[in-house]
């Protein structure tokens, strides 16, 4: 047989978790046809030179919904070995959308996921329905893209501005079911909902999905049950699961896998991850498919008070965060405002929905880059340490610095996934899915693109928490099988040829830096990778040694029901 592609001399890590072996892989018409010691003629031959050859990594939680319209590579997931990404998470999507409502729809995505509106305003929205959006993407992709149907988008489409005021009527629920059914029949991978009480629009009102009661959520899930396909994803699912078992009940009622955010360690509730694991163990024993996502990323963010997410939800702070810089400075210098912030953020006289910040947040926010020479002593000191050194209260010490340096002080916050022993147990826990890069979101605060290369470097090579074979399975087959991508995630004859070649000895994420490559002059953090030699999407090389080949072989990933109907 004459092959289109022959990858020779690889260490084949096939995604199953079984021991790796030395061999070759042959590809024809975008499909793997043979593995072993192969010598047939090929249009393209690539010498892996002993590097690992694995299924393409699946970035299972992203927010490239807008970015993919101008960036078919979904950078920077592609730099870290991803050949497929999943968008439309946490109830947020850009379809369906009615004419004239595009900006408001984008605001939900912008504010929750910290993507600047001046960037989103450049997107030319030439679709209305979910199928139209998917078809648009399918014409111009580098990586494969799977789409979830966002509950916030569907609710706004059906209920207009009433979507943030009340529960839905029976007729409105039926109309939402029709929209979801249309999207699923077009091949969407599933439905995304949200229970994250820390998700607001720019006006400080909870996003539409959070106004839905359980009746509405279960009714939309019933569409997937009736069609016998798709997954349900939930933002903020952990708290709902620990409170009343909502994620497990939704999975049991619909018969569909539920994937939710997230199993992680946090200084806010140090032992909650253990209680969460025990809960998941119970549901697994009961035969229920409700799985949390987890990530090897240390969740940190760099910010200035010109653009901060940290204090959202505070009644006094929230409107200041979205004000102009001059108004911010006036507010932060106002003793009355400071007194209110002290009551809300130090004495905690009000509830901040969603648990988005710890009560002792000032122990986990450090000065990263002071502006003035006289303030350089503050570098790498926490707000509490600075306040103690100055003999000031927390709010006064923090805001005196912010005002003096005119909002330019660089801060760093780190509260999550900072305990190594907890992370070892979380990442080796078999009933959670590894991923959660949030690629495309929070672009001016941090990049999580390198979850895959971080797993392979820190937790395989450096700490030995997983074998290479185990880690590759976690990055490929586990997500492929859960999200219904049954023709991917393994290196087997008959499987689609999504392939990543990497060097286990050098693979790692590299330090972040700022790039100005977004529309409208927008900037973002880039997290490069080392040790990723090449990726192949549907049998064609997409990336080689960090550079795009120019090929655009990606496709929109469609659910199993759609594929069965279109063979």
PDB file of N, CA, C and O in Angstrom, residues 223-284:
ATOM      1  N   UNK A 223     -33.440  16.571  26.198  1.00  0.00           N
ATOM      2  CA  UNK A 223     -33.260  16.529  24.744  1.00  0.00           C
ATOM      3  C   UNK A 223     -32.117  15.574  24.388  1.00  0.00           C
ATOM      4  O   UNK A 223     -32.227  14.761  23.469  1.00  0.00           O
ATOM      5  N   UNK A 224     -31.029  15.649  25.134  1.00  0.00           N
ATOM      6  CA  UNK A 224     -29.896  14.757  24.885  1.00  0.00           C
ATOM      7  C   UNK A 224     -30.269  13.320  25.215  1.00  0.00           C
ATOM      8  O   UNK A 224     -29.854  12.385  24.509  1.00  0.00           O
ATOM      9  N   UNK A 225     -31.052  13.138  26.264  1.00  0.00           N
ATOM     10  CA  UNK A 225     -31.501  11.783  26.603  1.00  0.00           C
ATOM     11  C   UNK A 225     -32.325  11.204  25.465  1.00  0.00           C
ATOM     12  O   UNK A 225     -32.118  10.052  25.052  1.00  0.00           O
ATOM     13  N   UNK A 226     -33.253  11.986  24.937  1.00  0.00           N
ATOM     14  CA  UNK A 226     -34.122  11.493  23.863  1.00  0.00           C
ATOM     15  C   UNK A 226     -33.335  11.166  22.598  1.00  0.00           C
ATOM     16  O   UNK A 226     -33.669  10.212  21.881  1.00  0.00           O
ATOM     17  N   UNK A 227     -32.283  11.966  22.319  1.00  0.00           N
ATOM     18  CA  UNK A 227     -31.485  11.732  21.119  1.00  0.00           C
ATOM     19  C   UNK A 227     -30.414  10.661  21.327  1.00  0.00           C
ATOM     20  O   UNK A 227     -29.854  10.145  20.359  1.00  0.00           O
ATOM     21  N   UNK A 228     -30.120  10.354  22.582  1.00  0.00           N
ATOM     22  CA  UNK A 228     -29.143   9.318  22.882  1.00  0.00           C
ATOM     23  C   UNK A 228     -27.723   9.692  22.524  1.00  0.00           C
ATOM     24  O   UNK A 228     -26.908   8.829  22.168  1.00  0.00           O
ATOM     25  N   UNK A 229     -27.392  10.971  22.652  1.00  0.00           N
ATOM     26  CA  UNK A 229     -26.043  11.412  22.309  1.00  0.00           C
ATOM     27  C   UNK A 229     -25.695  12.661  23.092  1.00  0.00           C
ATOM     28  O   UNK A 229     -26.568  13.368  23.604  1.00  0.00           O
ATOM     29  N   UNK A 230     -24.401  12.944  23.196  1.00  0.00           N
ATOM     30  CA  UNK A 230     -23.941  14.203  23.766  1.00  0.00           C
ATOM     31  C   UNK A 230     -23.613  14.143  25.242  1.00  0.00           C
ATOM     32  O   UNK A 230     -24.020  13.242  25.967  1.00  0.00           O
ATOM     33  N   UNK A 231     -22.857  15.148  25.677  1.00  0.00           N
ATOM     34  CA  UNK A 231     -22.490  15.289  27.089  1.00  0.00           C
ATOM     35  C   UNK A 231     -23.083  16.592  27.619  1.00  0.00           C
ATOM     36  O   UNK A 231     -23.479  17.469  26.854  1.00  0.00           O
ATOM     37  N   UNK A 232     -23.133  16.706  28.946  1.00  0.00           N
ATOM     38  CA  UNK A 232     -23.552  17.944  29.595  1.00  0.00           C
ATOM     39  C   UNK A 232     -22.362  18.459  30.395  1.00  0.00           C
ATOM     40  O   UNK A 232     -21.766  17.717  31.174  1.00  0.00           O
ATOM     41  N   UNK A 233     -22.000  19.715  30.167  1.00  0.00           N
ATOM     42  CA  UNK A 233     -20.901  20.338  30.902  1.00  0.00           C
ATOM     43  C   UNK A 233     -21.474  21.427  31.799  1.00  0.00           C
ATOM     44  O   UNK A 233     -22.411  22.127  31.417  1.00  0.00           O
ATOM     45  N   UNK A 234     -20.914  21.567  32.988  1.00  0.00           N
ATOM     46  CA  UNK A 234     -21.402  22.593  33.907  1.00  0.00           C
ATOM     47  C   UNK A 234     -20.258  23.396  34.505  1.00  0.00           C
ATOM     48  O   UNK A 234     -19.321  22.833  35.073  1.00  0.00           O
ATOM     49  N   UNK A 235     -20.350  24.714  34.368  1.00  0.00           N
ATOM     50  CA  UNK A 235     -19.500  25.591  35.152  1.00  0.00           C
ATOM     51  C   UNK A 235     -20.025  25.624  36.580  1.00  0.00           C
ATOM     52  O   UNK A 235     -21.229  25.555  36.807  1.00  0.00           O
ATOM     53  N   UNK A 236     -19.114  25.719  37.547  1.00  0.00           N
ATOM     54  CA  UNK A 236     -19.545  25.804  38.938  1.00  0.00           C
ATOM     55  C   UNK A 236     -20.243  24.574  39.455  1.00  0.00           C
ATOM     56  O   UNK A 236     -21.036  24.649  40.402  1.00  0.00           O
ATOM     57  N   UNK A 237     -19.973  23.432  38.875  1.00  0.00           N
ATOM     58  CA  UNK A 237     -20.691  22.230  39.268  1.00  0.00           C
ATOM     59  C   UNK A 237     -20.288  21.655  40.608  1.00  0.00           C
ATOM     60  O   UNK A 237     -21.075  20.963  41.260  1.00  0.00           O
ATOM     61  N   UNK A 238     -19.052  21.947  41.031  1.00  0.00           N
ATOM     62  CA  UNK A 238     -18.563  21.361  42.288  1.00  0.00           C
ATOM     63  C   UNK A 238     -19.460  21.733  43.467  1.00  0.00           C
ATOM     64  O   UNK A 238     -19.879  20.870  44.241  1.00  0.00           O
ATOM     65  N   UNK A 239     -19.739  23.018  43.632  1.00  0.00           N
ATOM     66  CA  UNK A 239     -20.547  23.443  44.771  1.00  0.00           C
ATOM     67  C   UNK A 239     -21.945  22.848  44.709  1.00  0.00           C
ATOM     68  O   UNK A 239     -22.509  22.441  45.731  1.00  0.00           O
ATOM     69  N   UNK A 240     -22.508  22.795  43.499  1.00  0.00           N
ATOM     70  CA  UNK A 240     -23.843  22.215  43.345  1.00  0.00           C
ATOM     71  C   UNK A 240     -23.842  20.730  43.662  1.00  0.00           C
ATOM     72  O   UNK A 240     -24.797  20.211  44.262  1.00  0.00           O
ATOM     73  N   UNK A 241     -22.785  20.027  43.292  1.00  0.00           N
ATOM     74  CA  UNK A 241     -22.698  18.594  43.575  1.00  0.00           C
ATOM     75  C   UNK A 241     -22.538  18.335  45.070  1.00  0.00           C
ATOM     76  O   UNK A 241     -23.180  17.437  45.634  1.00  0.00           O
ATOM     77  N   UNK A 242     -21.703  19.112  45.713  1.00  0.00           N
ATOM     78  CA  UNK A 242     -21.485  18.915  47.147  1.00  0.00           C
ATOM     79  C   UNK A 242     -22.702  19.347  47.967  1.00  0.00           C
ATOM     80  O   UNK A 242     -22.948  18.820  49.048  1.00  0.00           O
ATOM     81  N   UNK A 243     -23.476  20.289  47.432  1.00  0.00           N
ATOM     82  CA  UNK A 243     -24.651  20.776  48.156  1.00  0.00           C
ATOM     83  C   UNK A 243     -25.810  19.792  48.085  1.00  0.00           C
ATOM     84  O   UNK A 243     -26.399  19.419  49.106  1.00  0.00           O
ATOM     85  N   UNK A 244     -26.152  19.364  46.866  1.00  0.00           N
ATOM     86  CA  UNK A 244     -27.347  18.516  46.737  1.00  0.00           C
ATOM     87  C   UNK A 244     -27.237  17.459  45.634  1.00  0.00           C
ATOM     88  O   UNK A 244     -28.250  16.919  45.187  1.00  0.00           O
ATOM     89  N   UNK A 245     -26.002  17.182  45.184  1.00  0.00           N
ATOM     90  CA  UNK A 245     -25.818  16.122  44.193  1.00  0.00           C
ATOM     91  C   UNK A 245     -26.375  16.430  42.823  1.00  0.00           C
ATOM     92  O   UNK A 245     -26.719  15.510  42.072  1.00  0.00           O
ATOM     93  N   UNK A 246     -26.437  17.714  42.450  1.00  0.00           N
ATOM     94  CA  UNK A 246     -27.075  18.089  41.189  1.00  0.00           C
ATOM     95  C   UNK A 246     -26.401  17.438  39.985  1.00  0.00           C
ATOM     96  O   UNK A 246     -27.082  16.971  39.069  1.00  0.00           O
ATOM     97  N   UNK A 247     -25.083  17.406  39.943  1.00  0.00           N
ATOM     98  CA  UNK A 247     -24.399  16.857  38.774  1.00  0.00           C
ATOM     99  C   UNK A 247     -24.719  15.372  38.602  1.00  0.00           C
ATOM    100  O   UNK A 247     -25.011  14.904  37.493  1.00  0.00           O
ATOM    101  N   UNK A 248     -24.685  14.630  39.698  1.00  0.00           N
ATOM    102  CA  UNK A 248     -25.000  13.202  39.626  1.00  0.00           C
ATOM    103  C   UNK A 248     -26.461  12.986  39.276  1.00  0.00           C
ATOM    104  O   UNK A 248     -26.794  12.075  38.487  1.00  0.00           O
ATOM    105  N   UNK A 249     -27.350  13.791  39.833  1.00  0.00           N
ATOM    106  CA  UNK A 249     -28.780  13.632  39.516  1.00  0.00           C
ATOM    107  C   UNK A 249     -29.049  13.934  38.050  1.00  0.00           C
ATOM    108  O   UNK A 249     -29.876  13.267  37.396  1.00  0.00           O
ATOM    109  N   UNK A 250     -28.363  14.933  37.502  1.00  0.00           N
ATOM    110  CA  UNK A 250     -28.538  15.271  36.087  1.00  0.00           C
ATOM    111  C   UNK A 250     -28.020  14.141  35.198  1.00  0.00           C
ATOM    112  O   UNK A 250     -28.667  13.773  34.203  1.00  0.00           O
ATOM    113  N   UNK A 251     -26.869  13.581  35.554  1.00  0.00           N
ATOM    114  CA  UNK A 251     -26.331  12.464  34.772  1.00  0.00           C
ATOM    115  C   UNK A 251     -27.237  11.245  34.840  1.00  0.00           C
ATOM    116  O   UNK A 251     -27.482  10.569  33.833  1.00  0.00           O
ATOM    117  N   UNK A 252     -27.767  10.959  36.024  1.00  0.00           N
ATOM    118  CA  UNK A 252     -28.623   9.792  36.194  1.00  0.00           C
ATOM    119  C   UNK A 252     -29.937   9.956  35.435  1.00  0.00           C
ATOM    120  O   UNK A 252     -30.427   9.022  34.796  1.00  0.00           O
ATOM    121  N   UNK A 253     -30.510  11.163  35.482  1.00  0.00           N
ATOM    122  CA  UNK A 253     -31.801  11.393  34.835  1.00  0.00           C
ATOM    123  C   UNK A 253     -31.704  11.345  33.316  1.00  0.00           C
ATOM    124  O   UNK A 253     -32.627  10.874  32.636  1.00  0.00           O
ATOM    125  N   UNK A 254     -30.593  11.839  32.764  1.00  0.00           N
ATOM    126  CA  UNK A 254     -30.470  11.926  31.308  1.00  0.00           C
ATOM    127  C   UNK A 254     -29.740  10.737  30.693  1.00  0.00           C
ATOM    128  O   UNK A 254     -29.830  10.515  29.479  1.00  0.00           O
ATOM    129  N   UNK A 255     -28.992   9.995  31.510  1.00  0.00           N
ATOM    130  CA  UNK A 255     -28.174   8.916  30.976  1.00  0.00           C
ATOM    131  C   UNK A 255     -26.972   9.402  30.204  1.00  0.00           C
ATOM    132  O   UNK A 255     -26.290   8.609  29.540  1.00  0.00           O
ATOM    133  N   UNK A 256     -26.672  10.704  30.287  1.00  0.00           N
ATOM    134  CA  UNK A 256     -25.535  11.277  29.564  1.00  0.00           C
ATOM    135  C   UNK A 256     -24.395  11.585  30.534  1.00  0.00           C
ATOM    136  O   UNK A 256     -24.642  11.882  31.705  1.00  0.00           O
ATOM    137  N   UNK A 257     -23.147  11.531  30.076  1.00  0.00           N
ATOM    138  CA  UNK A 257     -22.041  11.945  30.948  1.00  0.00           C
ATOM    139  C   UNK A 257     -22.160  13.427  31.294  1.00  0.00           C
ATOM    140  O   UNK A 257     -22.498  14.248  30.430  1.00  0.00           O
ATOM    141  N   UNK A 258     -21.893  13.757  32.541  1.00  0.00           N
ATOM    142  CA  UNK A 258     -21.826  15.148  32.978  1.00  0.00           C
ATOM    143  C   UNK A 258     -20.384  15.436  33.391  1.00  0.00           C
ATOM    144  O   UNK A 258     -19.805  14.699  34.185  1.00  0.00           O
ATOM    145  N   UNK A 259     -19.828  16.487  32.833  1.00  0.00           N
ATOM    146  CA  UNK A 259     -18.456  16.916  33.128  1.00  0.00           C
ATOM    147  C   UNK A 259     -18.549  18.310  33.729  1.00  0.00           C
ATOM    148  O   UNK A 259     -19.217  19.176  33.169  1.00  0.00           O
ATOM    149  N   UNK A 260     -17.888  18.522  34.859  1.00  0.00           N
ATOM    150  CA  UNK A 260     -18.109  19.808  35.533  1.00  0.00           C
ATOM    151  C   UNK A 260     -16.832  20.339  36.174  1.00  0.00           C
ATOM    152  O   UNK A 260     -15.889  19.619  36.447  1.00  0.00           O
ATOM    153  N   UNK A 261     -16.817  21.635  36.417  1.00  0.00           N
ATOM    154  CA  UNK A 261     -15.720  22.337  37.089  1.00  0.00           C
ATOM    155  C   UNK A 261     -15.964  22.309  38.596  1.00  0.00           C
ATOM    156  O   UNK A 261     -17.057  22.640  39.029  1.00  0.00           O
ATOM    157  N   UNK A 262     -14.996  21.996  39.361  1.00  0.00           N
ATOM    158  CA  UNK A 262     -13.790  21.277  39.069  1.00  0.00           C
ATOM    159  C   UNK A 262     -13.293  20.679  40.374  1.00  0.00           C
ATOM    160  O   UNK A 262     -13.692  21.110  41.455  1.00  0.00           O
ATOM    161  N   UNK A 263     -12.460  19.684  40.271  1.00  0.00           N
ATOM    162  CA  UNK A 263     -11.779  19.102  41.422  1.00  0.00           C
ATOM    163  C   UNK A 263     -10.432  19.798  41.539  1.00  0.00           C
ATOM    164  O   UNK A 263      -9.587  19.691  40.656  1.00  0.00           O
ATOM    165  N   UNK A 264     -10.233  20.525  42.624  1.00  0.00           N
ATOM    166  CA  UNK A 264      -8.980  21.248  42.798  1.00  0.00           C
ATOM    167  C   UNK A 264      -8.727  21.560  44.255  1.00  0.00           C
ATOM    168  O   UNK A 264      -9.630  21.472  45.103  1.00  0.00           O
ATOM    169  N   UNK A 265      -7.495  21.909  44.547  1.00  0.00           N
ATOM    170  CA  UNK A 265      -7.117  22.311  45.899  1.00  0.00           C
ATOM    171  C   UNK A 265      -7.141  23.829  45.980  1.00  0.00           C
ATOM    172  O   UNK A 265      -6.680  24.520  45.064  1.00  0.00           O
ATOM    173  N   UNK A 266      -7.706  24.359  47.060  1.00  0.00           N
ATOM    174  CA  UNK A 266      -7.734  25.798  47.249  1.00  0.00           C
ATOM    175  C   UNK A 266      -7.481  26.145  48.705  1.00  0.00           C
ATOM    176  O   UNK A 266      -7.938  25.425  49.604  1.00  0.00           O
ATOM    177  N   UNK A 267      -6.756  27.214  48.925  1.00  0.00           N
ATOM    178  CA  UNK A 267      -6.504  27.648  50.303  1.00  0.00           C
ATOM    179  C   UNK A 267      -7.781  28.170  50.961  1.00  0.00           C
ATOM    180  O   UNK A 267      -7.838  28.297  52.181  1.00  0.00           O
ATOM    181  N   UNK A 268      -8.790  28.448  50.143  1.00  0.00           N
ATOM    182  CA  UNK A 268     -10.049  28.934  50.724  1.00  0.00           C
ATOM    183  C   UNK A 268     -10.729  27.847  51.553  1.00  0.00           C
ATOM    184  O   UNK A 268     -11.315  28.119  52.597  1.00  0.00           O
ATOM    185  N   UNK A 269     -10.667  26.612  51.033  1.00  0.00           N
ATOM    186  CA  UNK A 269     -11.278  25.467  51.718  1.00  0.00           C
ATOM    187  C   UNK A 269     -10.306  24.295  51.580  1.00  0.00           C
ATOM    188  O   UNK A 269     -10.438  23.456  50.687  1.00  0.00           O
ATOM    189  N   UNK A 270      -9.295  24.231  52.473  1.00  0.00           N
ATOM    190  CA  UNK A 270      -8.138  23.350  52.261  1.00  0.00           C
ATOM    191  C   UNK A 270      -8.454  21.876  52.080  1.00  0.00           C
ATOM    192  O   UNK A 270      -7.750  21.186  51.344  1.00  0.00           O
ATOM    193  N   UNK A 271      -9.483  21.356  52.747  1.00  0.00           N
ATOM    194  CA  UNK A 271      -9.751  19.914  52.674  1.00  0.00           C
ATOM    195  C   UNK A 271     -10.970  19.570  51.821  1.00  0.00           C
ATOM    196  O   UNK A 271     -11.385  18.409  51.774  1.00  0.00           O
ATOM    197  N   UNK A 272     -11.512  20.539  51.128  1.00  0.00           N
ATOM    198  CA  UNK A 272     -12.723  20.276  50.351  1.00  0.00           C
ATOM    199  C   UNK A 272     -12.473  19.256  49.248  1.00  0.00           C
ATOM    200  O   UNK A 272     -13.356  18.459  48.900  1.00  0.00           O
ATOM    201  N   UNK A 273     -11.265  19.245  48.679  1.00  0.00           N
ATOM    202  CA  UNK A 273     -10.977  18.305  47.594  1.00  0.00           C
ATOM    203  C   UNK A 273     -11.136  16.864  48.058  1.00  0.00           C
ATOM    204  O   UNK A 273     -11.535  15.994  47.269  1.00  0.00           O
ATOM    205  N   UNK A 274     -10.820  16.587  49.332  1.00  0.00           N
ATOM    206  CA  UNK A 274     -10.974  15.235  49.850  1.00  0.00           C
ATOM    207  C   UNK A 274     -12.455  14.863  49.942  1.00  0.00           C
ATOM    208  O   UNK A 274     -12.852  13.741  49.581  1.00  0.00           O
ATOM    209  N   UNK A 275     -13.256  15.801  50.416  1.00  0.00           N
ATOM    210  CA  UNK A 275     -14.697  15.549  50.511  1.00  0.00           C
ATOM    211  C   UNK A 275     -15.298  15.379  49.116  1.00  0.00           C
ATOM    212  O   UNK A 275     -16.188  14.540  48.904  1.00  0.00           O
ATOM    213  N   UNK A 276     -14.788  16.143  48.164  1.00  0.00           N
ATOM    214  CA  UNK A 276     -15.281  16.053  46.795  1.00  0.00           C
ATOM    215  C   UNK A 276     -14.949  14.683  46.191  1.00  0.00           C
ATOM    216  O   UNK A 276     -15.795  14.041  45.558  1.00  0.00           O
ATOM    217  N   UNK A 277     -13.719  14.221  46.394  1.00  0.00           N
ATOM    218  CA  UNK A 277     -13.341  12.889  45.901  1.00  0.00           C
ATOM    219  C   UNK A 277     -14.240  11.807  46.477  1.00  0.00           C
ATOM    220  O   UNK A 277     -14.668  10.890  45.756  1.00  0.00           O
ATOM    221  N   UNK A 278     -14.515  11.891  47.776  1.00  0.00           N
ATOM    222  CA  UNK A 278     -15.369  10.889  48.417  1.00  0.00           C
ATOM    223  C   UNK A 278     -16.755  10.889  47.793  1.00  0.00           C
ATOM    224  O   UNK A 278     -17.363   9.824  47.594  1.00  0.00           O
ATOM    225  N   UNK A 279     -17.256  12.076  47.458  1.00  0.00           N
ATOM    226  CA  UNK A 279     -18.566  12.186  46.815  1.00  0.00           C
ATOM    227  C   UNK A 279     -18.545  11.546  45.423  1.00  0.00           C
ATOM    228  O   UNK A 279     -19.458  10.792  45.056  1.00  0.00           O
ATOM    229  N   UNK A 280     -17.489  11.813  44.650  1.00  0.00           N
ATOM    230  CA  UNK A 280     -17.394  11.234  43.305  1.00  0.00           C
ATOM    231  C   UNK A 280     -17.270   9.716  43.389  1.00  0.00           C
ATOM    232  O   UNK A 280     -17.858   8.989  42.568  1.00  0.00           O
ATOM    233  N   UNK A 281     -16.535   9.227  44.379  1.00  0.00           N
ATOM    234  CA  UNK A 281     -16.438   7.779  44.565  1.00  0.00           C
ATOM    235  C   UNK A 281     -17.820   7.151  44.733  1.00  0.00           C
ATOM    236  O   UNK A 281     -18.112   6.080  44.184  1.00  0.00           O
ATOM    237  N   UNK A 282     -18.686   7.827  45.480  1.00  0.00           N
ATOM    238  CA  UNK A 282     -20.051   7.324  45.695  1.00  0.00           C
ATOM    239  C   UNK A 282     -20.810   7.240  44.375  1.00  0.00           C
ATOM    240  O   UNK A 282     -21.476   6.239  44.092  1.00  0.00           O
ATOM    241  N   UNK A 283     -20.733   8.280  43.565  1.00  0.00           N
ATOM    242  CA  UNK A 283     -21.501   8.288  42.310  1.00  0.00           C
ATOM    243  C   UNK A 283     -20.967   7.254  41.332  1.00  0.00           C
ATOM    244  O   UNK A 283     -21.736   6.618  40.608  1.00  0.00           O
ATOM    245  N   UNK A 284     -19.654   7.066  41.305  1.00  0.00           N
ATOM    246  CA  UNK A 284     -19.068   6.061  40.408  1.00  0.00           C
ATOM    247  C   UNK A 284     -19.517   4.661  40.820  1.00  0.00           C
ATOM    248  O   UNK A 284     -19.859   3.829  39.972  1.00  0.00           O
TER     249      UNK A 284
END
